[in-house]
PDB file of C-alpha atoms in Angstrom:
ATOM      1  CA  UNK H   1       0.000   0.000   0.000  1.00 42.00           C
ATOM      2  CA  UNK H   2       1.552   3.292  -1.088  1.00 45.00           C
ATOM      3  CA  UNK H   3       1.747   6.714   1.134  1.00 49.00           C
ATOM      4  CA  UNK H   4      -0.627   9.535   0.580  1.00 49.00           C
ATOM      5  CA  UNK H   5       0.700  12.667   0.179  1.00 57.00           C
ATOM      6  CA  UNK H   6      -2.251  14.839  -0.259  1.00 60.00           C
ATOM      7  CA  UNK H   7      -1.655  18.511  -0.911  1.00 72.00           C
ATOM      8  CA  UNK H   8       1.563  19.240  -0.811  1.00 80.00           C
ATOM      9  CA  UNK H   9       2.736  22.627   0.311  1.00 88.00           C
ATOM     10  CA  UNK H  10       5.729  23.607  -0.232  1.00 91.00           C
ATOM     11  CA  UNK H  11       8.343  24.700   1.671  1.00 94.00           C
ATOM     12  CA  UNK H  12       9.216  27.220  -0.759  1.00 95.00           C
ATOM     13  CA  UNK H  13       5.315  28.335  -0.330  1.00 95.00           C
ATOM     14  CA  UNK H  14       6.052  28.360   3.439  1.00 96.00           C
ATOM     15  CA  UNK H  15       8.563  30.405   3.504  1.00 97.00           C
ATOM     16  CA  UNK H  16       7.171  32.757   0.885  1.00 97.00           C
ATOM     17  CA  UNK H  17       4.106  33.031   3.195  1.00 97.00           C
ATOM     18  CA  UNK H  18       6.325  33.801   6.072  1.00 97.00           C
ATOM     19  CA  UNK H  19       8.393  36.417   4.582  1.00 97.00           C
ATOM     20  CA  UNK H  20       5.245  38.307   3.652  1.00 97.00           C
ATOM     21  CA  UNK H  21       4.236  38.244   7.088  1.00 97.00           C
ATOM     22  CA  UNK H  22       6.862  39.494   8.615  1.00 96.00           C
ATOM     23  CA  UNK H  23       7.534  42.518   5.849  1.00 97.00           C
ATOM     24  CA  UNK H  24       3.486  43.235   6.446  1.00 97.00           C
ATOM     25  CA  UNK H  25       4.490  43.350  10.380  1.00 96.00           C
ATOM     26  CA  UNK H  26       7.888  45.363   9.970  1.00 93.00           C
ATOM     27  CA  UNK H  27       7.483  47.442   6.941  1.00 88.00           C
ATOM     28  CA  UNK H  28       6.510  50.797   9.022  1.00 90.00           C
ATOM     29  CA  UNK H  29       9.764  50.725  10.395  1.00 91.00           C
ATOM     30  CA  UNK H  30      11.223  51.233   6.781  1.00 92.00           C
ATOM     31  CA  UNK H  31      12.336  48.307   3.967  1.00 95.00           C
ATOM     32  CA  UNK H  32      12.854  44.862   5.851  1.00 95.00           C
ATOM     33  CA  UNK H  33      16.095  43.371   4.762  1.00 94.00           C
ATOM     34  CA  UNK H  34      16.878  39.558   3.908  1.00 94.00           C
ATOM     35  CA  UNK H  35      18.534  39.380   7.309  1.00 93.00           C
ATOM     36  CA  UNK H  36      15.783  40.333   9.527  1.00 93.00           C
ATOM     37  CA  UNK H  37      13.545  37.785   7.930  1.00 94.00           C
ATOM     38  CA  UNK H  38      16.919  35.466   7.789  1.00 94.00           C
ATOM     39  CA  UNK H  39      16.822  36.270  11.583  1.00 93.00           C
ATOM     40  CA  UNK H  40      12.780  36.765  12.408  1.00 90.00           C
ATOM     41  CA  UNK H  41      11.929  33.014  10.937  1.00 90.00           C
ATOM     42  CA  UNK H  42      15.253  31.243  10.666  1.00 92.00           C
ATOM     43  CA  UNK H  43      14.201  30.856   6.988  1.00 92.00           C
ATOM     44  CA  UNK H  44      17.721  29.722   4.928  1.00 93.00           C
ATOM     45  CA  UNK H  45      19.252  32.613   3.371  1.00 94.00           C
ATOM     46  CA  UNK H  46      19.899  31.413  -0.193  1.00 95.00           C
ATOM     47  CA  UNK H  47      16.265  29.648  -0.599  1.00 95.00           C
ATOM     48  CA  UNK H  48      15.153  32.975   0.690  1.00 96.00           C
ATOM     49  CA  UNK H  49      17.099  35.223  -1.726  1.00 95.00           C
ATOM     50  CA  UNK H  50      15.415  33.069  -4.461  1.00 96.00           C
ATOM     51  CA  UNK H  51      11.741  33.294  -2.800  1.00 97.00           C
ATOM     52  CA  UNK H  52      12.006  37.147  -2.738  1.00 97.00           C
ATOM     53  CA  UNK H  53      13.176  37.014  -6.360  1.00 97.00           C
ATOM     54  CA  UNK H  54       9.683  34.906  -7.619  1.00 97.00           C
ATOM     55  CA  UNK H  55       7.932  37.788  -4.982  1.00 98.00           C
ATOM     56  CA  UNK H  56       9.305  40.426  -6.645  1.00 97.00           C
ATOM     57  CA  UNK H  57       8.573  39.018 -10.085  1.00 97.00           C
ATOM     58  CA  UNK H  58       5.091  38.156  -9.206  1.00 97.00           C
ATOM     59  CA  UNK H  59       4.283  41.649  -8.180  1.00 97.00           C
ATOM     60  CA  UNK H  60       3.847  41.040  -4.695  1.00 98.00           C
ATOM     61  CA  UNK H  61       7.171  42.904  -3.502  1.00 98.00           C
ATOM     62  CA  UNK H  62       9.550  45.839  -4.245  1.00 97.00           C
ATOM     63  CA  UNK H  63      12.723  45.374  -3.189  1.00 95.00           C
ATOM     64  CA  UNK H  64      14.982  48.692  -2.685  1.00 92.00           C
ATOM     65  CA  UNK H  65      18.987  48.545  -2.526  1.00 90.00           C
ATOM     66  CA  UNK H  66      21.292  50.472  -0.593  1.00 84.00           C
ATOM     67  CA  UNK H  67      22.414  50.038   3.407  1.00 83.00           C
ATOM     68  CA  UNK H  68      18.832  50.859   4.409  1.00 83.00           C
ATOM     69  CA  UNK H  69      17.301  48.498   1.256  1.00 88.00           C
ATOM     70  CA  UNK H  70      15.457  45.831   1.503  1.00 94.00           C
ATOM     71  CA  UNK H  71      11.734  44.673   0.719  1.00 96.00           C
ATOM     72  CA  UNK H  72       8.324  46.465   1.070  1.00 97.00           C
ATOM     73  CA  UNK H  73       4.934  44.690   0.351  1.00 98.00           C
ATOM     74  CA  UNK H  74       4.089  45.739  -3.056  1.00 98.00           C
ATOM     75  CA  UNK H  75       0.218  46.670  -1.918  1.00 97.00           C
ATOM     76  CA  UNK H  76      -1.584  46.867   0.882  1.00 97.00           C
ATOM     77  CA  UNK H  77      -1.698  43.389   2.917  1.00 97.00           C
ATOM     78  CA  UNK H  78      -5.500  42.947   3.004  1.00 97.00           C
ATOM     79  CA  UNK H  79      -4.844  43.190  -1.211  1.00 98.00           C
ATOM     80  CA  UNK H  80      -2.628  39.768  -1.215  1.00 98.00           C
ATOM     81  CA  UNK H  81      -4.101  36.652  -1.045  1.00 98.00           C
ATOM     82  CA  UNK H  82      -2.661  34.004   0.153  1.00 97.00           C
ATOM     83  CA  UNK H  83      -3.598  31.756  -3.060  1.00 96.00           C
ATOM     84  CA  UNK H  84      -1.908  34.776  -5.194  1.00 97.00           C
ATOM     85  CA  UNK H  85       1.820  33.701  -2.944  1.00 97.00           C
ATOM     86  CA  UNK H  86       1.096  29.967  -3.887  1.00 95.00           C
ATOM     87  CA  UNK H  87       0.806  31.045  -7.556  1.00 95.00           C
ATOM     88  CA  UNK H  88       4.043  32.748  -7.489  1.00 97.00           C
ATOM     89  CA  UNK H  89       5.860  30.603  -6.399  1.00 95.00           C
ATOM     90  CA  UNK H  90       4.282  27.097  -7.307  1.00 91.00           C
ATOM     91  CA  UNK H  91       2.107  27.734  -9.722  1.00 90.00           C
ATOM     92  CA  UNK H  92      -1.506  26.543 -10.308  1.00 85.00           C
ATOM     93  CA  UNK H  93      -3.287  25.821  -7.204  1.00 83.00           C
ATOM     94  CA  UNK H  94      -4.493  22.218  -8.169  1.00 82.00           C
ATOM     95  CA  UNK H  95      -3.038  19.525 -11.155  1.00 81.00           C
ATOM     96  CA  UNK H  96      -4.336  16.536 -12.202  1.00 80.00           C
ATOM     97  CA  UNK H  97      -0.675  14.736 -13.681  1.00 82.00           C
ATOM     98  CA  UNK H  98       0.275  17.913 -15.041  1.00 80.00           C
ATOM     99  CA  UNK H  99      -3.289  19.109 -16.509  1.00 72.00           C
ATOM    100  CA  UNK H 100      -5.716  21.983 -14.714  1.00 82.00           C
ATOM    101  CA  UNK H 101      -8.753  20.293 -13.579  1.00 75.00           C
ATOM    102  CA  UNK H 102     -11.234  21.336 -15.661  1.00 86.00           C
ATOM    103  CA  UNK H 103      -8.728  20.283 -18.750  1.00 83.00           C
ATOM    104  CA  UNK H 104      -9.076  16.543 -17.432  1.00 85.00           C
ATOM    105  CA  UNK H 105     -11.510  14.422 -19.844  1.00 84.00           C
ATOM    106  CA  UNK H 106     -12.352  10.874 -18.844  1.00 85.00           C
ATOM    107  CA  UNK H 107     -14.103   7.909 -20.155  1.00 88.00           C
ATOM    108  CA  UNK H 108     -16.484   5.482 -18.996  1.00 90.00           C
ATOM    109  CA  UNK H 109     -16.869   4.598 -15.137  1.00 93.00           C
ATOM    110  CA  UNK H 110     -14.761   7.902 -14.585  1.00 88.00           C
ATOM    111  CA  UNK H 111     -16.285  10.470 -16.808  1.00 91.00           C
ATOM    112  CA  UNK H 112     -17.761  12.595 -13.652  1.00 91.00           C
ATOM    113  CA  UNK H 113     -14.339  12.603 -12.256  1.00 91.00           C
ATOM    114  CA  UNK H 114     -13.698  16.574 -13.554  1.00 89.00           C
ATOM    115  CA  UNK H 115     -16.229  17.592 -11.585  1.00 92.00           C
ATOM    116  CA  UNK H 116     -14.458  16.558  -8.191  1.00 91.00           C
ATOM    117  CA  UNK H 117     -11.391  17.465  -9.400  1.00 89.00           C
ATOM    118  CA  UNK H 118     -12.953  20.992 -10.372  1.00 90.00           C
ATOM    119  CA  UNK H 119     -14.688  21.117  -7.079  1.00 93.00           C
ATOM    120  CA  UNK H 120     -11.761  20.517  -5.197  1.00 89.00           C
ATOM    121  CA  UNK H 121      -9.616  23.368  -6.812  1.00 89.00           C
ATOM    122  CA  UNK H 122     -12.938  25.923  -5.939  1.00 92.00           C
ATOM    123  CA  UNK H 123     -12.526  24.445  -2.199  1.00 92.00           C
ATOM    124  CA  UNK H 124      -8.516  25.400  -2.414  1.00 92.00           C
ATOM    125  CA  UNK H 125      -9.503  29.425  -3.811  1.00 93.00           C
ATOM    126  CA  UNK H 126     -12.581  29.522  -1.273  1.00 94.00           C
ATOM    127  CA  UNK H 127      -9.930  29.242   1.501  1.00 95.00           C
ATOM    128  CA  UNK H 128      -6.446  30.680   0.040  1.00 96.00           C
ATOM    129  CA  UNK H 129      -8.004  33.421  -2.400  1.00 96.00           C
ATOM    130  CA  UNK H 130     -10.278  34.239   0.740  1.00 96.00           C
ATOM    131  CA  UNK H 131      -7.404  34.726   2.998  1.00 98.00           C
ATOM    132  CA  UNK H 132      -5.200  37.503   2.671  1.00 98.00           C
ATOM    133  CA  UNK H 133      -1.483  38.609   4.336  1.00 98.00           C
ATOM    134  CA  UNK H 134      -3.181  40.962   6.597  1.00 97.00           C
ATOM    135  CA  UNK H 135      -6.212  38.060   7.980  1.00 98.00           C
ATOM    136  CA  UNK H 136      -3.012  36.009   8.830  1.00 97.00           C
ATOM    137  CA  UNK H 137      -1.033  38.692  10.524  1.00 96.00           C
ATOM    138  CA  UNK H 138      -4.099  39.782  12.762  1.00 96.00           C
ATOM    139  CA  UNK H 139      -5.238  36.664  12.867  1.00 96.00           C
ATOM    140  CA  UNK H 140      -8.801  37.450  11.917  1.00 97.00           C
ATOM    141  CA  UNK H 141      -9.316  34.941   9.180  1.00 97.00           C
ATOM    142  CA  UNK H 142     -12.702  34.957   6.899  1.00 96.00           C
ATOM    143  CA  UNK H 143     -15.490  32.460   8.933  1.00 96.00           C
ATOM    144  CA  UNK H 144     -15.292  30.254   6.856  1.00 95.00           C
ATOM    145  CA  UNK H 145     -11.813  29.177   6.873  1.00 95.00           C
ATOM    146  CA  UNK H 146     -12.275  29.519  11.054  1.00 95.00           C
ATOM    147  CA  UNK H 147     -15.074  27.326  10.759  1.00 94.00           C
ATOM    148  CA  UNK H 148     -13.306  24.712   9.120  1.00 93.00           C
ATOM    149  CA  UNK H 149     -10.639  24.937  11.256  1.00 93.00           C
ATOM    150  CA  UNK H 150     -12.965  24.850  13.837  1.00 93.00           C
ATOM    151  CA  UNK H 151     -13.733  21.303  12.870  1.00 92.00           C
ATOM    152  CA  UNK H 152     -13.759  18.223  15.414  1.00 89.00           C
ATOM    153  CA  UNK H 153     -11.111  16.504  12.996  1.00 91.00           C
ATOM    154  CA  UNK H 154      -9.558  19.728  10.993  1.00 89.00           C
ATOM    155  CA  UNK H 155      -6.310  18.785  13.246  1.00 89.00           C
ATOM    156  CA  UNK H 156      -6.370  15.135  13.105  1.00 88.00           C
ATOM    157  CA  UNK H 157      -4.241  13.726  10.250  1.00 84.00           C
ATOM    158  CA  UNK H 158      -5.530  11.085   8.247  1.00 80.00           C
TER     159      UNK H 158
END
């Protein structure tokens, strides 16, 4: 019997998610430089360098050189959802072997099988296009996500 993996998120997605956080929580102070989120979330350096690279790229930071440089959210943090990060940095949300789920086609016994795989996608935006930088850094996240959080078995891994 072979291991489920389920959704996999990243570690570069983590970190990604973590670095915003922490510019959205220090960025009044001035630009927040690869060290202080080096130092603020013992994220590795080098992946990190990378990360903000992809961040920058995707629109979601500005970066600004010089001894007081560093990076500044690009927009405000309720304007960054947390689905926009994973698509930066990972891409699409949800693949079925390398398709988008509504490209799948299936014959036979399987031939409603889109339809899941469509659904679950929608249930991956609902929560991480619903969520944005600033709901994690206050921690008041949509009700929805809460209540499924909020779940008797949202913790329990299975």
């Amino acid at each position: 019997m072979g291991h489920n993996r389920g959704v996999d998120i990243s570690a570069k997605t983590d970190y990604a998610v973590r670095a915003l956080l922490t510019i959205a929580a220090e960025q009044e102070r001035g630009p927040v430089s690869v060290e202080s989120l080096v130092t603020h979330q013992g994220l590795p350096r080098k992946f990190l360098e990378s990360i903000l690279g992809d961040l920058r790229r995707g629109g979601l930071v500005v970066s600004q050189r010089g001894p007081t440089g560093g990076y500044t959210l690009a927009r405000p943090a309720t304007e960054i959802a947390v689905g926009e990060v994973f698509r930066v940095v990972d891409g699409p949300l949800a693949e079925v072997r390398g398709l988008r789920p509504h490209e799948t086609e299936y014959a036979g016994a399987a031939s409603h099988l889109p339809t899941l795989w469509v659904a679950v996608r929608a249930s991956l935006r609902s929560v991480l296009d619903g969520t944005s930088i600033a709901d994690l850094l206050t921690g008041r996240l949509p009700e929805h996500v809460t209540s499924l959080a909020a779940e008797p078995d949202a913790w329990q891994s299975r």
